GROMACS .gro file of C-alpha atoms in nm:
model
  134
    1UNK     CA    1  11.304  11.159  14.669
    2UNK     CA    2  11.476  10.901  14.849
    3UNK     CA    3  11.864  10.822  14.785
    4UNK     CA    4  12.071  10.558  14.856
    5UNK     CA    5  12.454  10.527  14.782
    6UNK     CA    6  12.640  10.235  14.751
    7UNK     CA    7  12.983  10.121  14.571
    8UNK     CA    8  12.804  10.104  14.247
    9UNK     CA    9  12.666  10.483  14.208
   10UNK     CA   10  12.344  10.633  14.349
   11UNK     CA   11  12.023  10.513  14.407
   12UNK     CA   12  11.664  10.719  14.345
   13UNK     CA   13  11.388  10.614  14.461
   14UNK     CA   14  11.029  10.748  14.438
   15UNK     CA   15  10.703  10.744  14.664
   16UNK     CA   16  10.552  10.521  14.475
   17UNK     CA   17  10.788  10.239  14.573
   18UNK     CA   18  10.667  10.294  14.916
   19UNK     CA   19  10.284  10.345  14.789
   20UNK     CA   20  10.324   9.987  14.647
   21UNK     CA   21  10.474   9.839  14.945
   22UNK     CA   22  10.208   9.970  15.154
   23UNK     CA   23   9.950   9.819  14.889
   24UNK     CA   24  10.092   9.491  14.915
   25UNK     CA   25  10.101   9.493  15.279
   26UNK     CA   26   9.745   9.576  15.263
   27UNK     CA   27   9.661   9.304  14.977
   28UNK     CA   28   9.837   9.033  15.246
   29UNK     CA   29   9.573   9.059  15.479
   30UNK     CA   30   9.327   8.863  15.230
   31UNK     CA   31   9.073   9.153  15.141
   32UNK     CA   32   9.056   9.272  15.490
   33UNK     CA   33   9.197   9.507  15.480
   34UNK     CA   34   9.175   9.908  15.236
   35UNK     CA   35   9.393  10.187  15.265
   36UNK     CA   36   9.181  10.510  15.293
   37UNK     CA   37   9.215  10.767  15.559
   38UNK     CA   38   8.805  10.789  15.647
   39UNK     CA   39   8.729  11.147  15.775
   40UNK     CA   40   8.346  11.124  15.684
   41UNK     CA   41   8.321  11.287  15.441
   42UNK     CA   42   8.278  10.979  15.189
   43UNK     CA   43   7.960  10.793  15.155
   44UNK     CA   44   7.925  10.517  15.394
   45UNK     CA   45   7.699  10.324  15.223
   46UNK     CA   46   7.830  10.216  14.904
   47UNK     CA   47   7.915   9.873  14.759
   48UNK     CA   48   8.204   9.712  14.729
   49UNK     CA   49   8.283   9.967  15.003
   50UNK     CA   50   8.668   9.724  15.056
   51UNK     CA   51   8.691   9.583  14.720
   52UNK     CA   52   9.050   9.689  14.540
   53UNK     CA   53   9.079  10.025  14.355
   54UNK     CA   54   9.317  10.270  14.191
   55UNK     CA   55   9.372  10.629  14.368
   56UNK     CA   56   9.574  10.909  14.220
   57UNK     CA   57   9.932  11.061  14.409
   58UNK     CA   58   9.650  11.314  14.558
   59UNK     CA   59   9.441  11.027  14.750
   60UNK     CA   60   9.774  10.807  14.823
   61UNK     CA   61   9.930  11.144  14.993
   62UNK     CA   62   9.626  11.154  15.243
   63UNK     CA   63   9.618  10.809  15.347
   64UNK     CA   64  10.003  10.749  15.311
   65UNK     CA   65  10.254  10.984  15.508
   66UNK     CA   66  10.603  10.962  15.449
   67UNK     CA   67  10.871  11.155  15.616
   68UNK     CA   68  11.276  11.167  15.544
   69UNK     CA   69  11.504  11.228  15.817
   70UNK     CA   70  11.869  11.214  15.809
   71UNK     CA   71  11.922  10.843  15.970
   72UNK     CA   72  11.577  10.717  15.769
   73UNK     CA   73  11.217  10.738  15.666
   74UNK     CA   74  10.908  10.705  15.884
   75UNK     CA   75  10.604  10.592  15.707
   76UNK     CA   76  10.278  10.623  15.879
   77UNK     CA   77   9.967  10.410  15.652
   78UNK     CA   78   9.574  10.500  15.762
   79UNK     CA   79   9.343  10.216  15.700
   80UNK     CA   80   8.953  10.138  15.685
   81UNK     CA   81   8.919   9.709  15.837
   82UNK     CA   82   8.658   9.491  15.746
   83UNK     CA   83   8.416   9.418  16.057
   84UNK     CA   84   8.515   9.110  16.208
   85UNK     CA   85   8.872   9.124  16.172
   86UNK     CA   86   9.108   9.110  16.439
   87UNK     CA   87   9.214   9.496  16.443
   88UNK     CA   88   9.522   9.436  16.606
   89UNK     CA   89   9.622   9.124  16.420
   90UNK     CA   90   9.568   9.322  16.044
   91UNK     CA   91   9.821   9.639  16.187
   92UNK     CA   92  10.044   9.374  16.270
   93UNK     CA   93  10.007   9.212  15.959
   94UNK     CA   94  10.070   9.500  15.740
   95UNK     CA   95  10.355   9.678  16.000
   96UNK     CA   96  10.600   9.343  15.957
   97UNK     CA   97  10.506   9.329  15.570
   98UNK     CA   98  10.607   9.701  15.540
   99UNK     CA   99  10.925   9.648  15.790
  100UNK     CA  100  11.016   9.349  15.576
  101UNK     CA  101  10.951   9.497  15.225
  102UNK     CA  102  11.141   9.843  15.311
  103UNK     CA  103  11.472   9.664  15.446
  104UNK     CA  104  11.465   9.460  15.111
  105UNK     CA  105  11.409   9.762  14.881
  106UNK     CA  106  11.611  10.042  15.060
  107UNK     CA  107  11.889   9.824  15.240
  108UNK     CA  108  11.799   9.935  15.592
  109UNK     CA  109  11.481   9.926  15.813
  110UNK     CA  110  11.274  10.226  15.832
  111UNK     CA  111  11.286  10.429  16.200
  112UNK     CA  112  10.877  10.356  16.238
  113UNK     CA  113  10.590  10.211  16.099
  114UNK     CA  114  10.272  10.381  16.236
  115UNK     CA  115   9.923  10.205  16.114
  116UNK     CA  116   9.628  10.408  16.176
  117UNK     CA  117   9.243  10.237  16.220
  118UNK     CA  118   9.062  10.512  16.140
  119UNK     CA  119   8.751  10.302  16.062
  120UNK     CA  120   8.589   9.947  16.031
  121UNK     CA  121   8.353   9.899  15.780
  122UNK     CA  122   8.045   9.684  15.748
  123UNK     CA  123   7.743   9.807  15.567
  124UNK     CA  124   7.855  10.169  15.711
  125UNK     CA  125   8.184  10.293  15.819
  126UNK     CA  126   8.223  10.324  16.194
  127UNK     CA  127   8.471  10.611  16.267
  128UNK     CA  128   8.791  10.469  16.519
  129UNK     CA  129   9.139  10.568  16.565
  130UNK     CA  130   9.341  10.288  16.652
  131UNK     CA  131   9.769  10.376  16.656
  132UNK     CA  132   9.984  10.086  16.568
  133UNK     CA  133  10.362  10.151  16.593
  134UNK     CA  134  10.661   9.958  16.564
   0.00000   0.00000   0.00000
Protein backbone atom coordinates (compact mmCIF):
# COMPACT_ATOMS: atom_id res chain seq x y z
CA UNK A 1 0.00 0.00 0.00
CA UNK A 2 2.26 2.54 1.12
CA UNK A 3 6.02 2.78 -0.25
CA UNK A 4 8.88 4.35 0.81
CA UNK A 5 12.38 4.39 -0.94
CA UNK A 6 15.47 4.99 0.54
CA UNK A 7 19.34 4.10 -0.22
CA UNK A 8 18.77 0.68 1.10
CA UNK A 9 15.81 -0.68 -1.33
CA UNK A 10 12.05 -0.19 -0.95
CA UNK A 11 9.87 0.02 1.74
CA UNK A 12 6.02 -1.63 1.98
CA UNK A 13 3.98 -0.81 4.27
CA UNK A 14 0.40 -1.95 5.08
CA UNK A 15 -2.84 -0.35 6.72
CA UNK A 16 -2.47 -2.02 9.53
CA UNK A 17 0.65 -0.10 10.57
CA UNK A 18 -1.50 2.89 10.53
CA UNK A 19 -4.59 0.86 12.24
CA UNK A 20 -2.09 0.25 15.13
CA UNK A 21 -0.86 3.68 15.38
CA UNK A 22 -4.26 4.96 15.56
CA UNK A 23 -4.94 2.23 18.40
CA UNK A 24 -2.17 3.37 20.37
CA UNK A 25 -3.04 6.89 20.06
CA UNK A 26 -6.35 5.93 21.29
CA UNK A 27 -4.94 3.54 24.21
CA UNK A 28 -2.80 6.97 25.38
CA UNK A 29 -5.71 8.69 26.42
CA UNK A 30 -6.10 6.22 29.55
CA UNK A 31 -9.44 4.35 28.54
CA UNK A 32 -11.08 7.45 27.40
CA UNK A 33 -11.07 7.16 24.67
CA UNK A 34 -12.65 4.00 21.58
CA UNK A 35 -12.35 4.14 18.05
CA UNK A 36 -15.80 3.40 16.45
CA UNK A 37 -17.50 5.53 13.93
CA UNK A 38 -21.22 5.60 15.88
CA UNK A 39 -23.98 6.01 13.19
CA UNK A 40 -26.79 4.48 15.51
CA UNK A 41 -27.20 1.77 14.43
CA UNK A 42 -25.35 -0.14 17.42
CA UNK A 43 -26.94 -0.69 20.72
CA UNK A 44 -26.44 2.08 23.07
CA UNK A 45 -26.89 0.39 26.01
CA UNK A 46 -24.45 -2.24 26.43
CA UNK A 47 -21.64 -2.82 28.95
CA UNK A 48 -18.37 -2.28 28.77
CA UNK A 49 -19.71 0.02 26.02
CA UNK A 50 -15.44 1.70 25.97
CA UNK A 51 -13.68 -1.24 27.25
CA UNK A 52 -10.80 -2.52 24.55
CA UNK A 53 -11.79 -4.90 21.69
CA UNK A 54 -10.65 -6.52 18.46
CA UNK A 55 -12.46 -5.40 15.03
CA UNK A 56 -11.84 -6.99 11.69
CA UNK A 57 -10.14 -4.82 8.36
CA UNK A 58 -14.13 -4.37 7.65
CA UNK A 59 -14.89 -2.35 11.06
CA UNK A 60 -11.22 -0.62 11.07
CA UNK A 61 -12.07 0.65 7.29
CA UNK A 62 -15.27 2.50 8.68
CA UNK A 63 -13.85 4.14 11.55
CA UNK A 64 -10.28 4.62 10.00
CA UNK A 65 -9.91 6.52 6.55
CA UNK A 66 -6.78 6.63 4.91
CA UNK A 67 -5.97 8.35 1.73
CA UNK A 68 -2.51 8.37 -0.50
CA UNK A 69 -1.64 11.30 -2.42
CA UNK A 70 1.46 11.91 -4.25
CA UNK A 71 3.36 14.28 -1.53
CA UNK A 72 1.67 11.95 1.53
CA UNK A 73 -1.14 10.27 3.35
CA UNK A 74 -4.07 11.86 5.14
CA UNK A 75 -5.55 9.83 7.84
CA UNK A 76 -8.83 10.83 9.22
CA UNK A 77 -9.74 8.49 12.83
CA UNK A 78 -13.71 8.66 14.10
CA UNK A 79 -14.02 8.19 17.78
CA UNK A 80 -16.80 7.49 20.54
CA UNK A 81 -15.30 9.71 24.23
CA UNK A 82 -16.12 8.78 27.52
CA UNK A 83 -18.53 11.48 29.23
CA UNK A 84 -16.55 13.70 31.19
CA UNK A 85 -13.58 13.98 29.18
CA UNK A 86 -12.26 17.01 27.85
CA UNK A 87 -13.34 16.50 24.03
CA UNK A 88 -10.92 18.75 22.77
CA UNK A 89 -8.04 17.73 24.99
CA UNK A 90 -8.53 13.63 23.86
CA UNK A 91 -8.41 14.85 19.74
CA UNK A 92 -5.45 16.57 20.71
CA UNK A 93 -4.13 13.82 22.48
CA UNK A 94 -4.52 11.27 19.87
CA UNK A 95 -3.73 13.95 16.67
CA UNK A 96 0.09 14.62 18.20
CA UNK A 97 0.38 10.74 19.08
CA UNK A 98 -0.59 9.93 15.42
CA UNK A 99 1.65 13.02 14.00
CA UNK A 100 4.46 11.70 16.17
CA UNK A 101 4.08 7.91 15.50
CA UNK A 102 3.67 8.41 11.52
CA UNK A 103 6.96 10.66 11.16
CA UNK A 104 8.79 7.81 13.13
CA UNK A 105 7.39 4.92 11.04
CA UNK A 106 7.18 6.47 7.48
CA UNK A 107 10.11 9.13 7.70
CA UNK A 108 7.90 12.15 7.02
CA UNK A 109 4.77 13.72 8.66
CA UNK A 110 1.50 12.95 7.24
CA UNK A 111 -0.37 16.13 5.23
CA UNK A 112 -3.47 15.89 8.01
CA UNK A 113 -4.74 14.31 10.86
CA UNK A 114 -8.58 14.73 11.04
CA UNK A 115 -10.25 13.26 14.49
CA UNK A 116 -13.87 12.93 14.32
CA UNK A 117 -16.28 12.98 17.79
CA UNK A 118 -18.96 11.35 16.51
CA UNK A 119 -20.26 10.43 19.99
CA UNK A 120 -19.72 10.52 23.87
CA UNK A 121 -20.78 7.77 25.71
CA UNK A 122 -22.15 7.31 29.19
CA UNK A 123 -24.80 4.79 29.90
CA UNK A 124 -26.07 5.68 26.16
CA UNK A 125 -24.26 7.08 23.28
CA UNK A 126 -25.05 10.71 22.56
CA UNK A 127 -24.65 11.32 18.76
CA UNK A 128 -21.95 14.60 18.07
CA UNK A 129 -19.69 15.48 15.34
CA UNK A 130 -16.84 17.22 16.55
CA UNK A 131 -13.77 17.87 13.51
CA UNK A 132 -10.30 17.98 14.85
CA UNK A 133 -7.58 18.77 12.26
CA UNK A 134 -4.07 19.41 12.30
Amino acid sequence: MFEISNELGQIHFSKNVIYRICHDAAESCDGEVRIQNYKGRYQTKRPGLLTPRTASIEEEGEAIEIQEADNGITIKVYIVVRFGVSISGAANTMIDHIYREVESVFGQKPLSVTVVVTGTASKTIAKRNIEFIK
